[in-house]
CSV table of C-alpha atoms in Angstrom, one decimal:
chain,number,residue,atom,x,y,z
G,1,ILE,CA,68.5,3.4,175.7
G,2,LEU,CA,71.1,5.6,174.1
G,3,MET,CA,70.6,4.2,170.5
G,4,GLU,CA,66.9,3.3,170.4
G,5,THR,CA,65.2,6.3,172.3
G,6,ASP,CA,64.0,8.6,169.5
G,7,VAL,CA,63.1,12.2,170.9
G,8,SER,CA,59.5,13.0,170.0
G,9,ASP,CA,58.1,16.1,168.5
G,10,SER,CA,55.5,16.1,171.3
G,11,ILE,CA,56.7,18.5,174.0
G,12,ASN,CA,55.5,16.3,176.8
G,13,LYS,CA,56.9,13.0,175.3
G,14,SER,CA,60.0,14.9,174.2
G,15,ASN,CA,60.6,16.0,177.9
G,16,ALA,CA,60.2,12.5,179.0
G,17,ASP,CA,62.5,11.2,176.3
G,18,HIS,CA,65.1,13.6,177.2
G,19,ALA,CA,64.8,12.8,180.8
G,20,ILE,CA,65.5,9.1,180.1
G,21,LEU,CA,68.5,9.8,178.1
G,22,PHE,CA,70.0,12.3,180.5
G,23,GLU,CA,69.6,9.7,183.3
G,24,ALA,CA,71.3,7.0,181.1
G,25,VAL,CA,74.3,9.6,180.5
G,26,GLN,CA,74.5,10.3,184.1
G,27,LEU,CA,74.8,6.6,184.9
G,28,ILE,CA,77.8,6.5,182.4
G,29,VAL,CA,79.3,9.5,184.1
G,30,ALA,CA,78.9,7.8,187.4
G,31,TRP,CA,80.3,4.6,186.1
G,32,GLY,CA,83.5,6.7,185.1
G,33,THR,CA,86.6,4.9,183.6
G,34,THR,CA,85.1,1.5,184.1
G,35,CYS,CA,82.4,2.3,181.6
G,36,PRO,CA,83.0,0.7,178.2
G,37,VAL,CA,84.6,3.2,175.7
G,38,THR,CA,81.8,2.8,173.1
G,39,LEU,CA,79.1,3.7,175.6
G,40,ARG,CA,81.1,7.0,176.6
G,41,GLU,CA,81.5,7.8,173.0
G,42,GLY,CA,77.9,7.1,172.3
G,43,ALA,CA,76.9,9.4,175.2
G,44,MET,CA,79.4,12.2,174.0
G,45,GLN,CA,77.8,12.1,170.4
G,46,LEU,CA,74.2,12.3,172.0
G,47,LEU,CA,75.3,15.2,174.1
G,48,GLY,CA,76.7,16.9,171.0
G,49,LYS,CA,73.3,16.9,169.6
G,50,PHE,CA,71.6,18.2,172.8
G,51,ILE,CA,73.9,21.2,172.9
G,52,SER,CA,73.0,22.0,169.3
G,53,VAL,CA,69.2,22.3,169.9
G,54,ARG,CA,67.2,25.5,170.3
G,55,GLU,CA,65.6,24.6,173.6
G,56,PRO,CA,67.8,26.6,176.2
G,57,ASN,CA,66.9,23.9,179.0
G,58,ILE,CA,68.2,21.1,177.0
G,59,ARG,CA,71.3,22.9,175.9
G,60,TYR,CA,72.0,23.8,179.7
G,61,LEU,CA,71.7,20.2,180.7
G,62,GLY,CA,73.8,19.1,177.8
G,63,LEU,CA,76.7,21.4,178.4
G,64,MET,CA,76.7,20.6,182.1
G,65,THR,CA,76.6,16.8,181.6
G,66,MET,CA,79.2,17.0,178.8
G,67,ALA,CA,81.5,18.8,181.2
G,68,LYS,CA,81.2,16.0,183.6
G,69,LEU,CA,81.7,13.3,181.2
G,70,ALA,CA,84.7,15.2,179.7
G,71,GLN,CA,86.4,15.0,182.9
G,72,ILE,CA,86.5,11.2,182.8
G,73,GLU,CA,90.0,10.2,181.6
G,74,GLY,CA,90.0,9.5,177.9
G,75,SER,CA,86.8,11.6,177.2
G,76,VAL,CA,88.1,15.1,176.6
G,77,GLU,CA,89.0,14.4,173.0
G,78,GLY,CA,85.4,13.5,172.2
G,79,ALA,CA,84.2,16.8,173.9
G,80,LYS,CA,86.8,18.9,172.0
G,81,LYS,CA,85.0,18.0,168.7
G,82,HIS,CA,82.2,20.0,169.7
G,83,GLN,CA,84.2,23.1,170.6
G,84,ALA,CA,82.7,25.2,167.8
G,85,THR,CA,79.1,24.5,169.1
G,86,VAL,CA,80.2,25.3,172.7
G,87,LEU,CA,81.6,28.6,171.6
G,88,VAL,CA,78.3,29.5,169.9
G,89,SER,CA,76.6,28.7,173.2
G,90,LEU,CA,78.8,31.2,174.9
G,91,LYS,CA,76.9,33.9,173.2
G,92,ASP,CA,73.5,32.7,174.2
G,93,ALA,CA,70.9,34.9,175.5
G,94,ASP,CA,70.4,32.8,178.6
G,95,ILE,CA,73.1,33.6,181.2
G,96,SER,CA,72.9,30.2,182.8
G,97,VAL,CA,73.7,28.6,179.5
G,98,ARG,CA,76.6,30.9,178.9
G,99,ARG,CA,77.9,29.8,182.4
G,100,ARG,CA,77.7,26.1,181.6
G,101,ALA,CA,79.4,26.8,178.2
G,102,LEU,CA,82.3,28.6,180.1
G,103,ASP,CA,82.7,25.7,182.4
G,104,LEU,CA,82.8,23.1,179.5
G,105,LEU,CA,85.4,25.3,177.6
G,106,PHE,CA,87.6,25.3,180.8
G,107,VAL,CA,87.6,21.6,181.0
G,108,ILE,CA,88.3,20.9,177.4
G,109,CYS,CA,91.0,23.4,177.0
G,110,ASP,CA,94.6,22.0,176.8
G,111,THR,CA,97.9,22.8,175.2
G,112,ASP,CA,96.6,22.0,171.7
G,113,ASN,CA,93.6,24.3,171.6
G,114,ALA,CA,94.5,26.8,174.5
G,115,GLU,CA,95.4,29.9,172.2
G,116,ARG,CA,92.1,29.5,170.1
G,117,VAL,CA,89.9,29.0,173.3
G,118,VAL,CA,91.6,31.8,175.3
G,119,ASP,CA,91.3,34.2,172.2
G,120,GLU,CA,87.7,33.4,171.8
G,121,LEU,CA,86.9,34.0,175.4
G,122,VAL,CA,88.9,37.4,175.4
G,123,ALA,CA,87.0,38.4,172.4
G,124,HIS,CA,83.7,37.6,173.9
G,125,LEU,CA,84.9,39.4,177.3
G,126,VAL,CA,84.3,42.6,175.3
G,127,VAL,CA,80.5,42.1,175.2
G,128,ALA,CA,80.1,39.9,178.2
G,129,ASP,CA,77.5,40.8,180.9
G,130,ALA,CA,79.0,42.2,184.1
G,131,SER,CA,77.6,39.2,186.0
G,132,ILE,CA,80.0,36.7,184.3
G,133,ARG,CA,82.9,39.0,183.6
G,134,GLU,CA,84.7,38.2,186.9
G,135,GLU,CA,84.3,34.4,186.4
G,136,MET,CA,85.6,34.7,182.7
G,137,VAL,CA,88.7,36.8,183.7
G,138,LEU,CA,89.8,34.3,186.3
G,139,LYS,CA,89.1,31.4,184.0
G,140,ILE,CA,91.2,33.1,181.1
G,141,ALA,CA,94.0,33.9,183.4
G,142,ILE,CA,94.2,30.4,184.8
G,143,LEU,CA,94.2,28.7,181.3
G,144,ALA,CA,96.6,31.2,179.8
G,145,GLU,CA,99.2,30.5,182.5
G,146,LYS,CA,98.6,26.7,182.6
G,147,TYR,CA,98.7,26.1,178.9
G,148,ALA,CA,101.0,29.0,177.5
G,149,THR,CA,103.7,27.6,175.4
G,150,ASP,CA,105.0,31.2,174.9
G,151,LEU,CA,105.2,33.3,178.0
G,152,ARG,CA,105.1,36.4,175.8
G,153,TRP,CA,101.6,35.4,174.7
G,154,TYR,CA,100.7,34.9,178.3
G,155,VAL,CA,101.8,38.5,179.2
G,156,ASP,CA,99.9,39.8,176.1
G,157,THR,CA,96.8,37.8,177.2
G,158,ILE,CA,96.8,39.4,180.7
G,159,LEU,CA,97.3,42.9,179.4
G,160,LYS,CA,94.4,42.4,177.1
G,161,LEU,CA,92.4,41.3,180.3
G,162,ILE,CA,93.3,44.5,182.0
G,163,SER,CA,92.4,46.8,179.2
G,164,ILE,CA,89.1,45.2,178.5
G,165,ALA,CA,87.9,44.4,181.9
G,166,GLY,CA,90.6,45.9,184.4
G,167,ASP,CA,88.1,46.4,187.2
G,168,TYR,CA,87.6,42.5,187.4
G,169,VAL,CA,91.3,41.6,187.3
G,170,SER,CA,92.3,40.9,191.0
G,171,ASP,CA,95.5,41.7,192.5
G,172,SER,CA,96.5,38.0,192.6
G,173,ILE,CA,96.2,37.9,188.7
G,174,TRP,CA,98.6,40.8,188.0
G,175,HIS,CA,100.9,39.8,191.0
G,176,ARG,CA,101.2,36.5,189.1
G,177,VAL,CA,102.5,38.1,185.9
G,178,VAL,CA,105.1,40.0,188.0
G,179,GLN,CA,106.2,36.7,189.4
G,180,ILE,CA,106.4,34.8,186.2
G,181,VAL,CA,108.5,37.6,184.4
G,182,THR,CA,110.6,37.9,187.4
G,183,ASN,CA,111.4,34.2,187.5
G,184,HIS,CA,112.2,33.7,183.9
G,185,PRO,CA,115.4,35.6,183.4
G,186,GLN,CA,116.2,33.2,180.4
G,187,GLY,CA,115.3,34.3,176.9
G,188,ASP,CA,114.0,37.8,176.3
G,189,LEU,CA,110.8,37.6,178.4
G,190,GLN,CA,111.8,40.4,180.8
G,191,GLY,CA,112.9,42.8,178.0
G,192,TYR,CA,109.7,41.9,176.1
G,193,ALA,CA,107.4,42.6,179.0
G,194,ALA,CA,109.3,45.9,179.9
G,195,ALA,CA,108.8,47.1,176.3
G,196,THR,CA,105.3,46.0,176.0
G,197,LEU,CA,104.3,47.5,179.4
G,198,PHE,CA,106.2,50.9,178.5
G,199,LEU,CA,103.9,51.1,175.5
G,200,ALA,CA,100.9,50.3,177.5
G,201,VAL,CA,101.4,53.0,179.9
G,202,SER,CA,102.4,55.6,177.3
G,203,PRO,CA,98.9,56.9,176.6
G,204,HIS,CA,97.6,59.4,179.2
G,205,ARG,CA,94.6,57.1,179.9
G,206,CYS,CA,95.2,53.5,180.9
G,207,HIS,CA,93.8,51.4,183.8
G,208,GLU,CA,95.4,51.7,187.1
G,209,THR,CA,96.2,47.9,187.1
G,210,THR,CA,98.3,48.5,184.1
G,211,VAL,CA,100.3,51.2,185.8
G,212,CYS,CA,100.9,48.9,188.8
G,213,VAL,CA,102.2,46.1,186.5
G,214,ALA,CA,104.2,48.5,184.4
G,215,ALA,CA,105.7,50.2,187.6
G,216,TYR,CA,106.8,46.9,189.1
G,217,VAL,CA,108.2,45.5,185.8
G,218,LEU,CA,110.0,48.7,184.6
G,219,GLY,CA,111.4,49.2,188.1
G,220,GLU,CA,113.1,45.9,187.9
G,221,PHE,CA,113.8,45.4,184.1
G,222,GLY,CA,113.5,48.9,182.6
G,223,PHE,CA,117.3,48.9,182.2
G,224,LEU,CA,116.9,46.1,179.7
G,225,ILE,CA,115.3,48.6,177.3
G,226,ALA,CA,116.8,51.9,178.3
G,227,GLU,CA,119.2,51.7,175.2
G,228,ARG,CA,116.3,51.4,172.8
G,229,ALA,CA,115.0,54.7,171.0
G,230,GLY,CA,112.3,56.6,172.9
G,231,MET,CA,112.7,54.1,175.9
G,232,SER,CA,115.5,55.8,178.1
G,233,GLY,CA,115.3,55.8,181.7
G,234,GLU,CA,114.0,59.4,181.7
G,235,GLU,CA,111.4,58.6,179.4
G,236,GLN,CA,110.3,55.6,181.4
G,237,PHE,CA,110.0,57.9,184.4
G,238,HIS,CA,107.9,60.4,182.5
G,239,VAL,CA,105.4,58.0,181.1
G,240,LEU,CA,104.8,56.4,184.6
G,241,HIS,CA,104.8,59.9,186.4
G,242,GLN,CA,102.0,61.2,184.0
G,243,HIS,CA,99.5,58.9,185.9
G,244,TRP,CA,100.5,60.1,189.4
G,245,PHE,CA,97.4,62.2,189.8
G,246,ASN,CA,95.1,59.5,188.6
G,247,VAL,CA,95.9,56.7,190.8
G,248,GLY,CA,95.3,55.6,194.4
G,249,THR,CA,97.7,55.6,197.3
G,250,SER,CA,98.9,52.1,197.0
G,251,THR,CA,99.8,52.6,193.4
G,252,LYS,CA,101.6,55.7,194.2
G,253,SER,CA,103.7,53.8,196.7
G,254,ILE,CA,104.7,51.3,194.0
G,255,LEU,CA,105.5,54.4,191.6
G,256,ILE,CA,107.9,55.8,194.4
G,257,SER,CA,109.7,52.5,194.6
G,258,THR,CA,109.9,52.2,190.8
């Protein structure tokens, strides 16, 4: 079925052809790891064609089915070959196609491609619809933490999320940044985070979540940068205090502790 079913130019026959092919692929997905590798590879190649066509319904089904197939042990490498095409679908006009592309990127992301996938998602977040932003922010935060080979990159990524879509960054996300920085005294992560957040809150306007993170981190680790030029304890106080009248009660409580 996979090799000998040719998709017709006729709309009605084309729909029937695609239905047959998708059912065959679904059978391979259901078969799982017991399915012969050659069949799984053939199905992945076929889905790679489906996610490249213009018809949004076919792309939607292709992306959704590829995400299922990629979760089978040993199949993710085949899906990663189509990463560039999936990233294009992330910019599709159809919100449902974009959601399926986001789901697939989440599945195929690993240590090897995490930085590229996350950076692409962050770049797309700038123009993403409000309806998908919260889901994107959560997935980016999870991927950045799970696959970070350098925790400084993780801190930078979360700060980018806050600056781009701070209203969609939940408390649990920025709390996790504080936990990770606090629990990694080795290396220069704490000093790096303190210096980076000092610069992030230096402008008169910044998101309240940035102020929260900076207040916690500078309160705990500000002493690590206090000897640097322009980052003394007094200057740390002033860059934080300038936001006092623009933040809520809970953030003011953190600032008082800081």
